């Protein structure tokens, strides 16, 4: 496993396992167990995924020492204030059965996320959170945030894949020392990513799949990737990306696929923002 170093000196695996859209407890626990058995040590969940308890159960049953794991979860918009965030952190720790989190992220820049981040900074200083960061902060939002808060985020988890390369976003993150992390590294299956001729053609040179090439491309850009799968063979395949290296020509061909916009979500759509605010993860 390759590691990146966060801006506070903490090491983060370059590749982890995501559990978005795996709400069934039994399926989620089984998938996380498969991932841990395959060698994954970074597990990425969120309060909004409604599966923290299942993730915690898999961790507890794995027998893997806590200091060998890197567990991430996220603060939902419902709890986006100073007081609510303090309770939400403790709730996630209880759900996961953990004494601390390796990384805790603001899930969306909505609501009073500045107030929530102050609570996160306090929990970080108290040792409950080993690193804190954000998700879905576009360049102008991240810039304002980094210029305002006391502790610069360690991570910004955003949509990053060959069809939405977000080079400008990576430049801003690099300027502030924020590590990029890719959600949706497979573009949620869009654009024929698993059979795309550019990706499969490059993969043929190394005996790798299009999916493995897409992951490797992001990792070589300094991006942490968290692919999701509930299939054991794909879980094992996704972590098998550290025995080859893409050439600069390969990298350029893949980057040229970028369409300059998301095909998954428009965070600027008022209807989307209203929908996010309407989603409740607890009473």
Coordinates of C-alpha atoms in Angstrom, one line a residue:
X1 CA 0.0 0.0 0.0
X2 CA 1.2 3.5 -0.8
X3 CA 0.6 6.3 1.6
X4 CA 0.2 10.1 1.4
X5 CA 1.1 12.4 4.3
X6 CA -1.6 14.9 5.4
X7 CA -0.7 18.4 6.4
X8 CA -0.6 17.5 10.0
X9 CA 1.9 14.6 9.5
X10 CA -0.7 11.8 9.6
X11 CA -0.3 9.1 7.0
X12 CA -3.3 8.1 4.9
X13 CA -3.5 5.1 2.6
X14 CA -3.7 6.1 -1.1
X15 CA -6.5 3.7 -1.6
X16 CA -9.5 2.9 0.6
X17 CA -12.9 1.3 0.6
X18 CA -16.1 3.4 0.3
X19 CA -19.5 2.3 1.4
X20 CA -21.8 4.9 -0.2
X21 CA -25.1 3.3 -1.3
X22 CA -24.7 0.2 0.8
X23 CA -27.4 0.8 3.4
X24 CA -28.3 -2.9 4.1
X25 CA -26.5 -3.7 7.3
X26 CA -25.6 -7.3 6.5
X27 CA -24.4 -6.5 3.0
X28 CA -22.3 -3.6 4.2
X29 CA -20.7 -5.6 7.0
X30 CA -19.9 -8.4 4.6
X31 CA -18.4 -6.0 2.0
X32 CA -16.3 -4.2 4.6
X33 CA -15.1 -7.6 6.0
X34 CA -14.1 -8.6 2.4
X35 CA -12.2 -5.4 2.0
X36 CA -10.4 -5.7 5.2
X37 CA -9.4 -9.3 4.3
X38 CA -8.2 -8.1 0.9
X39 CA -5.8 -5.6 2.6
X40 CA -7.8 -2.3 2.7
X41 CA -7.2 -0.3 5.8
X42 CA -8.9 2.9 5.0
X43 CA -12.7 2.6 5.3
X44 CA -14.9 5.6 4.3
X45 CA -18.4 6.0 5.6
X46 CA -20.8 8.8 6.6
X47 CA -23.7 9.5 8.9
X48 CA -25.8 10.0 5.8
X49 CA -24.9 6.5 4.5
X50 CA -26.9 5.0 7.4
X51 CA -24.3 2.2 7.8
X52 CA -21.9 3.4 10.5
X53 CA -23.0 0.6 12.8
X54 CA -22.4 -2.1 10.1
X55 CA -19.0 -0.7 9.4
X56 CA -18.2 -0.7 13.1
X57 CA -19.3 -4.3 13.4
X58 CA -17.0 -5.4 10.6
X59 CA -14.1 -3.5 12.2
X60 CA -14.7 -5.1 15.6
X61 CA -14.9 -8.6 14.2
X62 CA -11.8 -8.2 12.0
X63 CA -9.3 -8.4 14.8
X64 CA -7.1 -5.8 13.1
X65 CA -5.3 -3.6 15.6
X66 CA -7.0 -0.2 15.7
X67 CA -3.7 1.7 14.9
X68 CA -3.5 -0.2 11.6
X69 CA -6.9 1.2 10.5
X70 CA -7.9 4.6 9.0
X71 CA -11.6 5.2 9.6
X72 CA -13.4 8.2 8.1
X73 CA -16.9 9.4 8.6
X74 CA -18.7 12.6 7.8
X75 CA -21.0 15.3 9.4
X76 CA -24.3 15.6 7.8
X77 CA -26.1 18.9 7.0
X78 CA -28.8 18.3 9.6
X79 CA -26.1 18.7 12.2
X80 CA -24.3 21.6 10.7
X81 CA -23.8 23.9 13.7
X82 CA -21.4 24.2 16.6
X83 CA -23.6 22.5 19.2
X84 CA -25.1 19.9 16.9
X85 CA -21.7 18.9 15.5
X86 CA -20.4 18.1 19.0
X87 CA -23.3 15.7 19.5
X88 CA -22.9 14.3 16.0
X89 CA -19.2 13.4 16.5
X90 CA -20.0 11.5 19.6
X91 CA -22.9 9.8 17.9
X92 CA -20.7 8.6 15.0
X93 CA -18.1 7.3 17.5
X94 CA -20.7 5.4 19.3
X95 CA -22.2 3.9 16.1
X96 CA -18.7 2.8 15.0
X97 CA -17.7 1.6 18.4
X98 CA -14.5 3.7 18.3
X99 CA -12.7 6.0 20.7
X100 CA -11.4 8.2 18.0
X101 CA -11.7 8.8 14.2
X102 CA -8.8 9.1 11.9
X103 CA -10.6 11.6 9.7
X104 CA -13.8 13.5 10.1
X105 CA -15.3 15.5 7.2
X106 CA -17.9 18.1 6.6
X107 CA -20.1 16.3 4.1
X108 CA -21.5 19.4 2.2
X109 CA -20.7 23.2 2.5
X110 CA -24.3 23.9 3.6
X111 CA -25.8 25.2 6.7
X112 CA -23.6 26.6 9.5
X113 CA -20.5 24.7 8.4
X114 CA -18.2 27.3 9.9
X115 CA -19.7 26.8 13.3
X116 CA -19.6 23.0 12.8
X117 CA -16.0 23.2 11.9
X118 CA -15.2 25.0 15.2
X119 CA -16.6 22.0 17.0
X120 CA -14.4 19.7 14.8
X121 CA -11.3 21.8 15.6
X122 CA -12.1 21.4 19.3
X123 CA -12.5 17.6 18.9
X124 CA -9.3 17.5 16.9
X125 CA -7.4 19.3 19.7
X126 CA -8.9 16.9 22.2
X127 CA -7.7 13.8 20.3
X128 CA -11.2 12.5 19.3
X129 CA -10.4 13.3 15.6
X130 CA -6.9 12.7 14.3
X131 CA -7.5 14.8 11.2
X132 CA -10.4 17.0 10.0
X133 CA -11.5 18.1 6.5
X134 CA -14.2 18.8 4.1
X135 CA -16.1 17.4 1.1
X136 CA -17.5 19.0 -2.0
X137 CA -15.7 22.3 -1.5
X138 CA -15.2 23.8 -4.9
X139 CA -12.1 26.0 -5.4
X140 CA -13.7 29.4 -4.4
X141 CA -15.4 27.8 -1.3
X142 CA -12.2 26.0 -0.2
X143 CA -10.2 29.2 -0.7
X144 CA -12.5 31.2 1.5
X145 CA -12.6 28.5 4.1
X146 CA -8.8 28.1 4.3
X147 CA -8.4 31.8 4.6
X148 CA -10.9 31.9 7.5
X149 CA -10.5 28.8 9.8
X150 CA -7.8 28.2 12.4
X151 CA -6.9 24.6 11.2
X152 CA -6.6 24.2 7.4
X153 CA -8.5 21.1 6.3
X154 CA -6.4 18.0 5.8
X155 CA -8.6 16.6 3.1
X156 CA -11.1 17.7 0.5
X157 CA -13.2 14.8 -0.8
X158 CA -14.6 15.7 -4.2
X159 CA -15.7 14.1 -7.4
X160 CA -12.6 13.1 -9.3
X161 CA -12.4 10.7 -12.2
X162 CA -11.1 10.7 -15.8
X163 CA -14.2 12.5 -17.1
X164 CA -14.1 15.2 -14.4
X165 CA -10.4 15.8 -13.7
X166 CA -10.8 19.1 -11.8
X167 CA -7.3 20.3 -12.4
X168 CA -8.1 23.8 -11.1
X169 CA -9.4 22.3 -7.9
X170 CA -6.3 20.3 -7.4
X171 CA -4.2 23.4 -7.9
X172 CA -6.0 25.2 -5.1
X173 CA -5.8 22.2 -2.8
X174 CA -2.1 22.0 -3.4
X175 CA -1.7 25.7 -2.7
X176 CA -3.2 25.2 0.8
X177 CA -1.7 21.8 1.5
X178 CA -5.0 20.0 1.3
X179 CA -4.9 16.4 0.2
X180 CA -7.5 15.6 -2.5
X181 CA -9.7 12.5 -2.1
X182 CA -11.9 11.1 -4.9
X183 CA -15.4 10.1 -4.4
X184 CA -16.9 8.4 -7.5
X185 CA -13.5 7.5 -9.0
X186 CA -15.4 5.3 -11.5
X187 CA -17.8 8.1 -12.4
X188 CA -20.6 5.9 -11.0
X189 CA -20.2 3.8 -14.1
X190 CA -21.0 6.6 -16.6
X191 CA -19.3 7.3 -20.0
X192 CA -18.6 3.6 -20.5
X193 CA -15.7 3.9 -18.1
X194 CA -15.2 0.1 -17.6
X195 CA -14.9 -0.5 -21.4
X196 CA -13.6 2.9 -22.6
X197 CA -11.1 2.3 -25.4
X198 CA -8.6 4.8 -24.1
X199 CA -8.6 3.2 -20.6
X200 CA -8.7 -0.4 -21.9
X201 CA -6.0 0.3 -24.4
X202 CA -3.7 1.6 -21.8
X203 CA -4.6 -1.2 -19.4
X204 CA -3.7 -3.8 -22.1
X205 CA -0.1 -2.7 -21.9
X206 CA 0.1 -3.5 -18.2
X207 CA -2.4 -6.4 -17.9
X208 CA -4.8 -4.2 -16.0
X209 CA -8.5 -3.4 -16.4
X210 CA -9.9 0.0 -17.3
X211 CA -11.0 0.4 -13.6
X212 CA -7.5 -0.2 -12.4
X213 CA -6.1 2.3 -14.8
X214 CA -8.6 4.9 -13.7
X215 CA -7.6 4.4 -10.1
X216 CA -3.9 4.4 -10.8
X217 CA -4.3 7.7 -12.8
X218 CA -5.8 9.5 -9.8
X219 CA -3.2 8.0 -7.3
X220 CA -0.4 9.2 -9.5
X221 CA -2.0 12.7 -9.4
X222 CA -1.7 12.6 -5.6
X223 CA -5.3 11.8 -5.1
X224 CA -6.6 9.3 -2.5
X225 CA -9.2 7.0 -4.0
X226 CA -12.1 5.2 -2.3
X227 CA -13.7 2.8 -4.8
X228 CA -16.9 1.0 -3.7
X229 CA -18.0 -2.5 -4.6
X230 CA -19.9 -5.3 -3.0
X231 CA -18.4 -8.0 -5.2
X232 CA -15.4 -9.8 -3.7
X233 CA -13.6 -10.2 -7.0
X234 CA -13.8 -6.5 -7.8
X235 CA -12.9 -5.5 -4.2
X236 CA -9.7 -7.5 -4.7
X237 CA -9.1 -6.1 -8.2
X238 CA -9.5 -2.5 -7.1
X239 CA -6.7 -2.7 -4.6
X240 CA -4.3 -4.4 -7.0
X241 CA -2.9 -1.1 -8.5
X242 CA 0.5 -0.7 -6.9
X243 CA 2.5 -3.0 -9.2
X244 CA 2.5 -0.8 -12.3
X245 CA 3.0 2.9 -13.2
X246 CA 1.4 5.0 -15.9
X247 CA 3.7 6.9 -18.2
X248 CA 3.4 10.7 -18.7
X249 CA 1.8 10.0 -22.1
X250 CA -0.7 7.6 -20.5
X251 CA -1.6 10.2 -17.9
X252 CA -2.1 12.9 -20.5
X253 CA -4.3 10.7 -22.6
X254 CA -6.5 10.0 -19.6
X255 CA -6.7 13.6 -18.5
X256 CA -7.8 14.6 -22.0
X257 CA -11.0 12.6 -21.4
X258 CA -12.2 15.2 -18.9
X259 CA -15.5 17.0 -19.9
X260 CA -15.0 19.9 -17.5
X261 CA -18.2 19.2 -15.6
X262 CA -19.9 16.6 -13.5
X263 CA -22.3 14.2 -15.0
X264 CA -23.4 13.1 -11.6
X265 CA -24.5 16.1 -9.5
X266 CA -24.9 19.8 -9.8
X267 CA -24.1 21.3 -6.4
X268 CA -25.2 24.7 -7.6
X269 CA -28.8 23.6 -8.4
X270 CA -31.2 25.1 -5.8
X271 CA -33.4 22.0 -6.0
X272 CA -30.4 19.9 -5.0
X273 CA -29.6 22.1 -2.1
X274 CA -33.2 22.0 -0.9
X275 CA -33.2 18.2 -1.2
X276 CA -30.0 17.9 0.8
X277 CA -31.4 20.1 3.6
X278 CA -34.5 17.9 3.7
X279 CA -32.6 14.6 4.3
X280 CA -32.6 13.7 8.0
X281 CA -30.2 11.0 9.4
X282 CA -31.7 10.9 12.9
X283 CA -34.7 12.2 14.8

